[in-house]
Short mmCIF file of C-alpha atoms in Angstrom, two decimals:
data_model
loop_
_atom_site.label_atom_id
_atom_site.label_comp_id
_atom_site.label_asym_id
_atom_site.label_seq_id
_atom_site.Cartn_x
_atom_site.Cartn_y
_atom_site.Cartn_z
CA MET A 1 65.24 -34.15 135.00
CA ALA A 2 64.28 -34.53 131.49
CA ASP A 3 67.20 -35.76 129.01
CA VAL A 4 67.66 -33.18 126.39
CA SER A 5 68.30 -35.07 123.62
CA SER A 6 64.53 -36.62 123.92
CA VAL A 7 63.14 -33.06 124.57
CA ASN A 8 62.01 -32.68 120.25
CA PRO A 9 62.83 -36.40 119.01
CA ASN A 10 61.01 -35.59 115.69
CA PRO A 11 62.14 -31.65 114.63
CA LEU A 12 60.34 -30.38 111.87
CA PRO A 13 62.18 -28.23 109.94
CA LEU A 14 62.58 -24.53 110.14
CA VAL A 15 60.31 -22.63 107.53
CA PHE A 16 61.09 -18.54 106.85
CA GLU A 17 59.03 -18.18 103.45
CA GLN A 18 55.90 -19.37 102.52
CA LYS A 19 55.09 -21.35 99.38
CA ARG A 20 55.26 -19.49 95.98
CA GLY A 21 52.26 -18.94 93.74
CA ARG A 22 49.72 -18.30 97.02
CA ALA A 23 46.49 -16.50 96.01
CA LYS A 24 47.13 -13.02 97.73
CA PRO A 25 44.37 -11.51 100.02
CA PRO A 26 41.93 -9.13 98.78
CA ARG A 27 43.16 -5.69 98.69
CA HIS A 28 42.00 -3.51 101.55
CA LEU A 29 42.07 0.38 102.33
CA ALA A 30 44.64 -0.88 105.34
CA ASP A 31 46.78 -2.15 102.46
CA LEU A 32 47.62 1.15 101.40
CA THR A 33 49.79 4.07 101.70
CA ALA A 34 48.72 7.53 100.96
CA GLU A 35 49.61 7.70 97.54
CA GLU A 36 47.79 4.02 96.96
CA ARG A 37 44.95 5.74 98.04
CA THR A 38 44.98 8.29 95.73
CA ALA A 39 45.65 5.86 93.14
CA ALA A 40 42.68 3.66 94.35
CA ALA A 41 40.15 6.92 94.03
CA ALA A 42 40.99 7.07 90.70
CA ALA A 43 41.02 3.54 89.83
CA LEU A 44 37.23 4.15 91.12
CA GLY A 45 36.36 7.05 89.39
CA GLU A 46 36.01 8.87 92.58
CA PRO A 47 37.48 12.38 93.92
CA ALA A 48 40.45 11.58 96.01
CA PHE A 49 38.58 12.71 99.29
CA ARG A 50 36.14 9.72 98.84
CA VAL A 51 38.82 7.27 100.31
CA LYS A 52 39.53 9.42 102.88
CA GLN A 53 35.98 9.50 103.90
CA VAL A 54 35.95 5.69 103.73
CA ALA A 55 39.23 5.94 105.89
CA HIS A 56 37.07 7.79 108.66
CA HIS A 57 34.65 5.49 108.97
CA PHE A 58 37.36 2.39 109.25
CA PHE A 59 39.88 3.92 111.47
CA GLY A 60 38.15 6.68 112.93
CA ARG A 61 34.66 4.97 113.51
CA LEU A 62 35.56 1.45 113.39
CA GLU A 63 32.66 1.30 111.00
CA ARG A 64 32.21 -1.37 107.90
CA ASP A 65 29.00 -1.27 107.17
CA PRO A 66 28.46 1.09 104.37
CA ALA A 67 24.72 1.83 105.00
CA ASN A 68 26.07 3.61 108.16
CA MET A 69 28.73 5.84 105.52
CA THR A 70 25.71 8.43 104.82
CA ASP A 71 28.32 10.89 103.71
CA LEU A 72 29.18 8.99 100.88
CA PRO A 73 26.88 9.06 97.48
CA ALA A 74 24.03 6.44 97.66
CA ALA A 75 24.47 5.14 94.01
CA SER A 76 27.90 4.25 94.56
CA ARG A 77 28.17 3.71 98.22
CA ASP A 78 28.41 -0.19 98.48
CA ARG A 79 30.86 -0.46 94.96
CA ILE A 80 33.04 1.68 96.62
CA VAL A 81 33.25 -0.05 100.17
CA ALA A 82 32.96 -3.35 98.50
CA GLU A 83 36.58 -1.79 96.54
CA LEU A 84 37.98 -0.59 99.81
CA LEU A 85 37.08 -2.58 102.85
CA PRO A 86 36.55 -6.20 101.21
CA THR A 87 35.87 -8.71 103.95
CA LEU A 88 38.51 -10.45 105.04
CA LEU A 89 37.88 -12.27 108.51
CA ASN A 90 34.91 -14.57 108.24
CA PRO A 91 34.07 -15.63 112.13
CA VAL A 92 34.29 -19.18 112.40
CA ARG A 93 34.09 -19.78 116.04
CA THR A 94 33.65 -17.44 119.23
CA MET A 95 34.65 -18.97 122.42
CA GLU A 96 34.75 -16.69 125.56
CA ALA A 97 35.95 -16.96 129.45
CA ASP A 98 36.15 -15.19 132.29
CA LYS A 99 32.67 -14.19 132.22
CA GLY A 100 32.98 -12.33 129.04
CA ALA A 101 35.94 -10.58 129.16
CA THR A 102 37.89 -12.85 127.24
CA VAL A 103 36.92 -13.68 123.96
CA LYS A 104 38.39 -15.69 121.26
CA ASN A 105 37.90 -15.82 117.79
CA LEU A 106 38.34 -18.48 115.17
CA TRP A 107 38.84 -16.56 111.78
CA LYS A 108 38.65 -18.06 108.07
CA LEU A 109 40.63 -15.95 105.52
CA PHE A 110 39.54 -15.86 101.62
CA ASP A 111 41.92 -18.95 100.93
CA GLY A 112 40.43 -21.10 103.94
CA ALA A 113 43.44 -20.60 105.74
CA LEU A 114 42.28 -20.22 109.82
CA VAL A 115 43.81 -18.04 112.41
CA GLU A 116 42.72 -16.98 115.98
CA SER A 117 42.87 -13.57 117.77
CA VAL A 118 42.03 -13.53 121.56
CA LEU A 119 40.39 -10.33 123.23
CA MET A 120 41.46 -9.71 127.03
CA ARG A 121 39.91 -7.38 129.23
CA TYR A 122 40.95 -6.23 132.05
CA SER A 123 40.22 -3.38 134.92
CA GLU A 124 42.78 -1.18 133.32
CA ARG A 125 43.33 -1.87 130.08
CA ALA A 126 41.87 -4.21 126.94
CA THR A 127 44.23 -5.94 125.25
CA ILE A 128 44.02 -7.99 121.28
CA CYS A 129 46.37 -10.48 120.83
CA VAL A 130 46.14 -11.12 117.12
CA SER A 131 47.62 -13.96 114.81
CA SER A 132 50.70 -12.60 112.02
CA GLN A 133 50.79 -15.86 110.12
CA ALA A 134 48.41 -18.59 109.12
CA GLY A 135 50.48 -21.36 111.02
CA CYS A 136 54.34 -20.67 111.84
CA GLY A 137 57.16 -22.04 110.38
CA MET A 138 59.47 -22.27 113.61
CA ALA A 139 59.19 -25.60 114.63
CA CYS A 140 58.90 -25.46 118.20
CA PRO A 141 57.64 -28.47 119.82
CA PHE A 142 55.46 -27.12 122.81
CA CYS A 143 53.72 -24.78 120.44
CA ALA A 144 50.61 -26.05 118.71
CA THR A 145 50.84 -23.30 116.13
CA GLY A 146 54.42 -24.61 115.28
CA GLN A 147 53.68 -28.15 115.16
CA GLY A 148 51.05 -27.43 112.75
CA GLY A 149 53.45 -25.86 110.37
CA LEU A 150 53.51 -22.46 108.16
CA GLN A 151 50.49 -22.00 105.43
CA ARG A 152 51.24 -18.48 104.89
CA ASN A 153 52.16 -14.81 105.52
CA MET A 154 48.90 -12.57 106.41
CA SER A 155 48.51 -9.48 104.94
CA THR A 156 48.70 -6.03 106.84
CA ALA A 157 45.48 -5.82 106.22
CA GLU A 158 44.45 -9.33 107.33
CA ILE A 159 46.29 -8.49 110.68
CA VAL A 160 44.79 -4.60 110.94
CA ASP A 161 41.61 -6.10 110.90
CA GLN A 162 41.82 -8.07 113.85
CA VAL A 163 42.45 -5.01 115.77
CA VAL A 164 39.85 -2.85 113.96
CA ASP A 165 37.07 -5.82 114.95
CA ALA A 166 38.47 -5.87 118.56
CA ALA A 167 38.11 -1.85 119.21
CA GLY A 168 34.83 -1.87 117.68
CA LYS A 169 33.37 -4.33 119.82
CA MET A 170 34.96 -2.53 122.73
CA ALA A 171 33.40 0.48 121.85
CA ARG A 172 30.31 -0.70 121.08
CA GLY A 173 30.19 -2.21 124.63
CA GLU A 174 30.10 -5.67 123.05
CA ILE A 175 32.71 -6.97 125.63
CA ALA A 176 31.55 -7.41 129.21
CA GLY A 177 32.10 -4.33 131.20
CA GLY A 178 29.94 -2.28 129.00
CA PRO A 179 31.68 0.69 126.33
CA GLY A 180 35.73 0.85 126.51
CA ARG A 181 38.71 1.40 124.73
CA LEU A 182 41.27 -0.97 122.57
CA SER A 183 44.61 -0.12 124.60
CA ASN A 184 47.30 -2.61 123.96
CA VAL A 185 47.95 -5.05 120.70
CA VAL A 186 50.30 -8.14 121.18
CA PHE A 187 51.70 -9.89 118.39
CA MET A 188 51.71 -13.32 120.43
CA GLY A 189 49.27 -15.14 118.52
CA MET A 190 50.03 -17.17 115.61
CA GLY A 191 53.06 -17.42 113.22
CA GLU A 192 56.49 -15.85 113.78
CA PRO A 193 55.96 -11.91 113.14
CA MET A 194 59.88 -11.30 112.51
CA ALA A 195 59.23 -13.39 109.47
CA ASN A 196 56.45 -11.65 108.20
CA TYR A 197 58.36 -8.68 108.95
CA LYS A 198 56.69 -6.16 105.71
CA ALA A 199 53.19 -6.83 106.52
CA VAL A 200 54.10 -6.53 110.47
CA ILE A 201 55.56 -2.72 110.39
CA GLY A 202 52.75 -2.42 107.75
CA ALA A 203 50.21 -2.96 110.48
CA VAL A 204 51.83 -1.19 113.63
CA ARG A 205 52.31 2.20 111.23
CA ARG A 206 48.49 1.57 110.43
CA MET A 207 47.98 1.19 114.06
CA VAL A 208 50.05 4.26 115.56
CA ALA A 209 49.20 6.54 112.76
CA PRO A 210 46.27 9.31 113.82
CA ALA A 211 42.94 8.78 112.50
CA PRO A 212 42.00 8.68 109.35
CA ASP A 213 45.57 7.20 108.59
CA GLY A 214 45.36 4.98 111.20
CA LEU A 215 43.89 4.27 114.68
CA GLY A 216 45.59 6.63 116.62
CA MET A 217 47.07 3.83 119.15
CA SER A 218 50.36 4.20 121.24
CA ALA A 219 53.39 2.68 119.88
CA ARG A 220 54.43 2.26 123.66
CA ASN A 221 51.71 -0.11 123.84
CA ILE A 222 52.27 -2.22 120.98
CA THR A 223 54.13 -5.39 121.79
CA VAL A 224 55.83 -7.24 119.01
CA SER A 225 57.22 -10.88 120.03
CA THR A 226 60.31 -12.98 118.46
CA VAL A 227 61.59 -16.27 118.94
CA GLY A 228 64.76 -14.31 118.29
CA LEU A 229 65.23 -13.50 114.38
CA VAL A 230 68.21 -11.63 115.09
CA PRO A 231 68.42 -9.53 111.51
CA ARG A 232 64.63 -8.88 112.13
CA MET A 233 65.30 -7.19 115.47
CA LYS A 234 67.86 -5.37 114.91
CA GLN A 235 65.87 -3.56 111.53
CA LEU A 236 63.18 -3.01 114.22
CA ALA A 237 65.17 -1.02 116.38
CA ASP A 238 66.13 1.55 113.47
CA GLU A 239 62.29 1.98 112.75
CA GLY A 240 61.77 4.88 114.83
CA ILE A 241 58.70 3.20 116.64
CA PRO A 242 59.13 2.48 119.63
CA VAL A 243 57.02 -0.50 120.82
CA THR A 244 57.86 -2.89 123.16
CA LEU A 245 59.80 -5.83 122.14
CA ALA A 246 59.63 -9.20 123.55
CA LEU A 247 62.36 -12.63 123.06
CA SER A 248 60.59 -15.91 123.42
CA LEU A 249 63.59 -17.29 124.77
CA HIS A 250 62.34 -20.47 126.78
CA ALA A 251 65.70 -21.65 127.97
CA PRO A 252 69.04 -19.84 129.09
CA ASP A 253 71.28 -22.70 127.44
CA ASP A 254 72.12 -23.34 123.77
CA GLU A 255 71.87 -27.43 124.53
CA LEU A 256 68.23 -26.92 125.47
CA ARG A 257 67.30 -24.22 123.60
CA ASN A 258 67.95 -25.53 120.47
CA GLU A 259 65.56 -28.44 121.19
CA LEU A 260 62.78 -25.84 122.53
CA VAL A 261 63.11 -23.31 120.13
CA PRO A 262 64.91 -24.26 116.88
CA ILE A 263 65.97 -20.97 115.64
CA ASN A 264 68.54 -21.45 118.00
CA THR A 265 70.45 -23.47 115.74
CA ARG A 266 70.81 -19.98 113.76
CA TRP A 267 71.03 -17.61 116.30
CA SER A 268 72.21 -18.42 119.85
CA VAL A 269 70.85 -17.48 123.10
CA HIS A 270 73.98 -15.15 123.34
CA GLU A 271 72.90 -13.36 119.80
CA ALA A 272 69.38 -13.13 120.64
CA VAL A 273 70.02 -11.55 124.15
CA GLU A 274 72.49 -9.41 122.23
CA ALA A 275 70.05 -8.11 119.86
CA ALA A 276 67.73 -7.60 122.91
CA TRP A 277 69.75 -5.55 124.49
CA GLU A 278 70.76 -3.42 121.71
CA TYR A 279 66.86 -3.09 121.23
CA ALA A 280 66.55 -1.77 124.48
CA GLN A 281 69.77 0.59 124.28
CA LYS A 282 68.43 1.85 121.00
CA THR A 283 64.66 2.91 121.71
CA LYS A 284 65.12 3.24 125.56
CA ARG A 285 62.22 0.75 126.00
CA ARG A 286 62.38 -1.98 128.64
CA VAL A 287 62.33 -5.70 126.57
CA SER A 288 60.33 -8.32 127.92
CA ILE A 289 61.77 -11.96 127.35
CA GLU A 290 59.30 -14.97 127.73
CA TYR A 291 59.65 -17.76 128.97
CA ALA A 292 57.21 -20.65 129.04
CA MET A 293 56.98 -22.67 132.06
CA ILE A 294 57.47 -26.36 131.34
CA LYS A 295 57.64 -29.12 133.62
CA ASP A 296 61.10 -30.49 134.40
CA ILE A 297 62.01 -29.73 131.14
CA ASN A 298 63.32 -26.01 131.82
CA ASP A 299 62.07 -25.11 134.97
CA GLN A 300 64.85 -26.23 137.02
CA ALA A 301 66.73 -23.87 139.56
CA TRP A 302 69.92 -24.06 138.20
CA ARG A 303 68.33 -22.61 134.81
CA ALA A 304 66.81 -19.75 137.06
CA ASP A 305 70.04 -18.69 138.04
CA LEU A 306 71.78 -18.95 134.61
CA LEU A 307 69.15 -16.80 132.89
CA GLY A 308 69.44 -13.88 136.23
CA ASP A 309 73.56 -14.29 135.06
CA VAL A 310 72.81 -14.03 131.48
CA LEU A 311 70.57 -10.74 131.75
CA GLN A 312 72.50 -9.58 134.62
CA SER A 313 75.78 -9.86 132.50
CA TYR A 314 74.31 -6.83 130.17
CA GLY A 315 73.80 -4.41 133.18
CA ASP A 316 71.03 -3.53 136.10
CA TRP A 317 69.93 -0.23 134.32
CA GLY A 318 66.55 -1.66 134.15
CA TRP A 319 66.56 -2.79 130.62
CA VAL A 320 64.67 -6.34 130.74
CA HIS A 321 61.88 -7.88 132.97
CA VAL A 322 60.90 -11.62 132.67
CA ASN A 323 57.69 -13.00 131.62
CA LEU A 324 57.18 -16.31 132.98
CA ILE A 325 54.11 -18.40 131.04
CA PRO A 326 52.55 -20.85 132.77
CA LEU A 327 52.22 -23.22 129.77
CA ASN A 328 48.65 -24.31 128.31
CA PRO A 329 49.14 -27.63 127.54
CA THR A 330 47.68 -29.06 124.22
CA PRO A 331 45.57 -32.08 124.27
CA GLY A 332 47.63 -35.32 123.70
CA SER A 333 50.71 -33.29 124.34
CA MET A 334 53.83 -34.56 126.48
CA TRP A 335 54.53 -30.98 127.59
CA THR A 336 52.65 -29.48 130.95
CA ALA A 337 52.67 -26.57 133.05
CA SER A 338 55.48 -26.56 135.85
CA ARG A 339 54.74 -27.34 139.88
CA PRO A 340 53.69 -24.52 141.71
CA GLU A 341 56.54 -24.88 144.10
CA ASP A 342 58.94 -25.24 141.11
CA GLU A 343 57.80 -21.86 139.75
CA ARG A 344 57.67 -20.11 142.88
CA GLU A 345 61.24 -21.01 143.49
CA PHE A 346 62.15 -20.07 139.78
CA VAL A 347 60.81 -16.06 140.13
CA ARG A 348 62.43 -16.25 143.56
CA ARG A 349 65.71 -17.06 142.22
CA LEU A 350 65.46 -14.43 139.55
CA ILE A 351 64.40 -11.62 141.51
CA ALA A 352 67.17 -12.59 143.78
CA LYS A 353 69.43 -11.73 140.89
CA GLY A 354 67.77 -8.42 140.20
CA ILE A 355 65.59 -9.13 137.48
CA PRO A 356 62.36 -7.95 137.63
CA THR A 357 59.93 -11.22 137.08
CA THR A 358 56.36 -11.55 136.69
CA VAL A 359 54.32 -14.49 135.68
CA ARG A 360 51.53 -13.83 133.23
CA ASP A 361 47.82 -14.03 133.92
CA THR A 362 46.61 -17.01 132.25
CA ARG A 363 43.49 -16.27 130.63
CA GLY A 364 41.34 -18.02 128.74
CA SER A 365 42.75 -21.29 129.36
CA ASP A 366 39.32 -23.08 129.78
CA ILE A 367 38.53 -21.92 126.26
CA ASP A 368 42.18 -23.66 124.49
CA GLY A 369 43.73 -20.08 125.35
CA ALA A 370 47.12 -20.86 123.90
CA CYS A 371 46.96 -19.41 120.19
CA GLY A 372 46.96 -22.53 117.66
CA GLN A 373 44.60 -24.58 119.64
CA LEU A 374 41.65 -23.71 118.09
CA ALA A 375 42.55 -24.13 114.85
CA ALA A 376 44.28 -27.21 115.45
CA VAL A 377 40.71 -28.52 116.68
CA GLU A 378 38.99 -27.59 113.65
CA VAL A 379 40.99 -28.72 111.03
#
């Protein structure tokens, strides 16, 4: 068994705020509230319904090309669209796996920052994994993004645009399997969503609002993950948006979690799990506990028992399930996935404790599927 003191020998500092003075992304339709959209129309010298027309194209038809927006006046069409739908995501690399059913995109933002998104099509659903920050300040040592540090927060529109891009590709039949619908969004790409709370919640509101104000998605099909920023978890519970909360726990004991997930030095295992339980109580939505299975680090049978005891201490009313994640190691990393037999025993022990447990499908491992890997290679 690994010595806990050697798990993270060179810890990075936690970073909660981006550096001041960074330029902001271009203002985009998806950033604007209803009132701001009216003001934007006035600034363009156009009637308010013009913005609604553009919103219908962007959110309702998943369209960005002004040439296809023939209901806008030809003389001002390009100008209106350029102002309201500036390009936010510039493709750098696209990689496919699973016979085209998994597509990973590396995007360059306006300031050169790199972020990633992954579209995964299954038989019964299609899920986009989006980034919420360029980089991440949570400093988890086994995570490619965390070891790269935080560059900046993404804007609401930069987040939404990843979803619109994926939804458009699905609708146009550009993903293996023919035309279909994007059904799920998970905030499990680059960044800590709760550290960019305002933009993330703005993006979620655009996703769930009906067209032309948003994409009309079900909040129940949106998952927001966190390493355990407890005050923000409690704030999310009061938003009135029944998204799924995923807590990236990765260890059931403070000694190890302090090393694997440094935010634990601010809010302990008990405080993070308590906040997750409170979220389930308020929203009546089952919480997901994310747990990366790391060989000889956190995959011992006794830790499975301890995790089961921690979760069971809040009752067995169906408030939680555990999602085990076989680690997708980064090149040159000391971290690697658990042995299959250790993973099976971990599952067995959790189920024996009455904890519903699944093992995540490892989509895209052959294309550096763990977010942060493509960006790290490109840099």
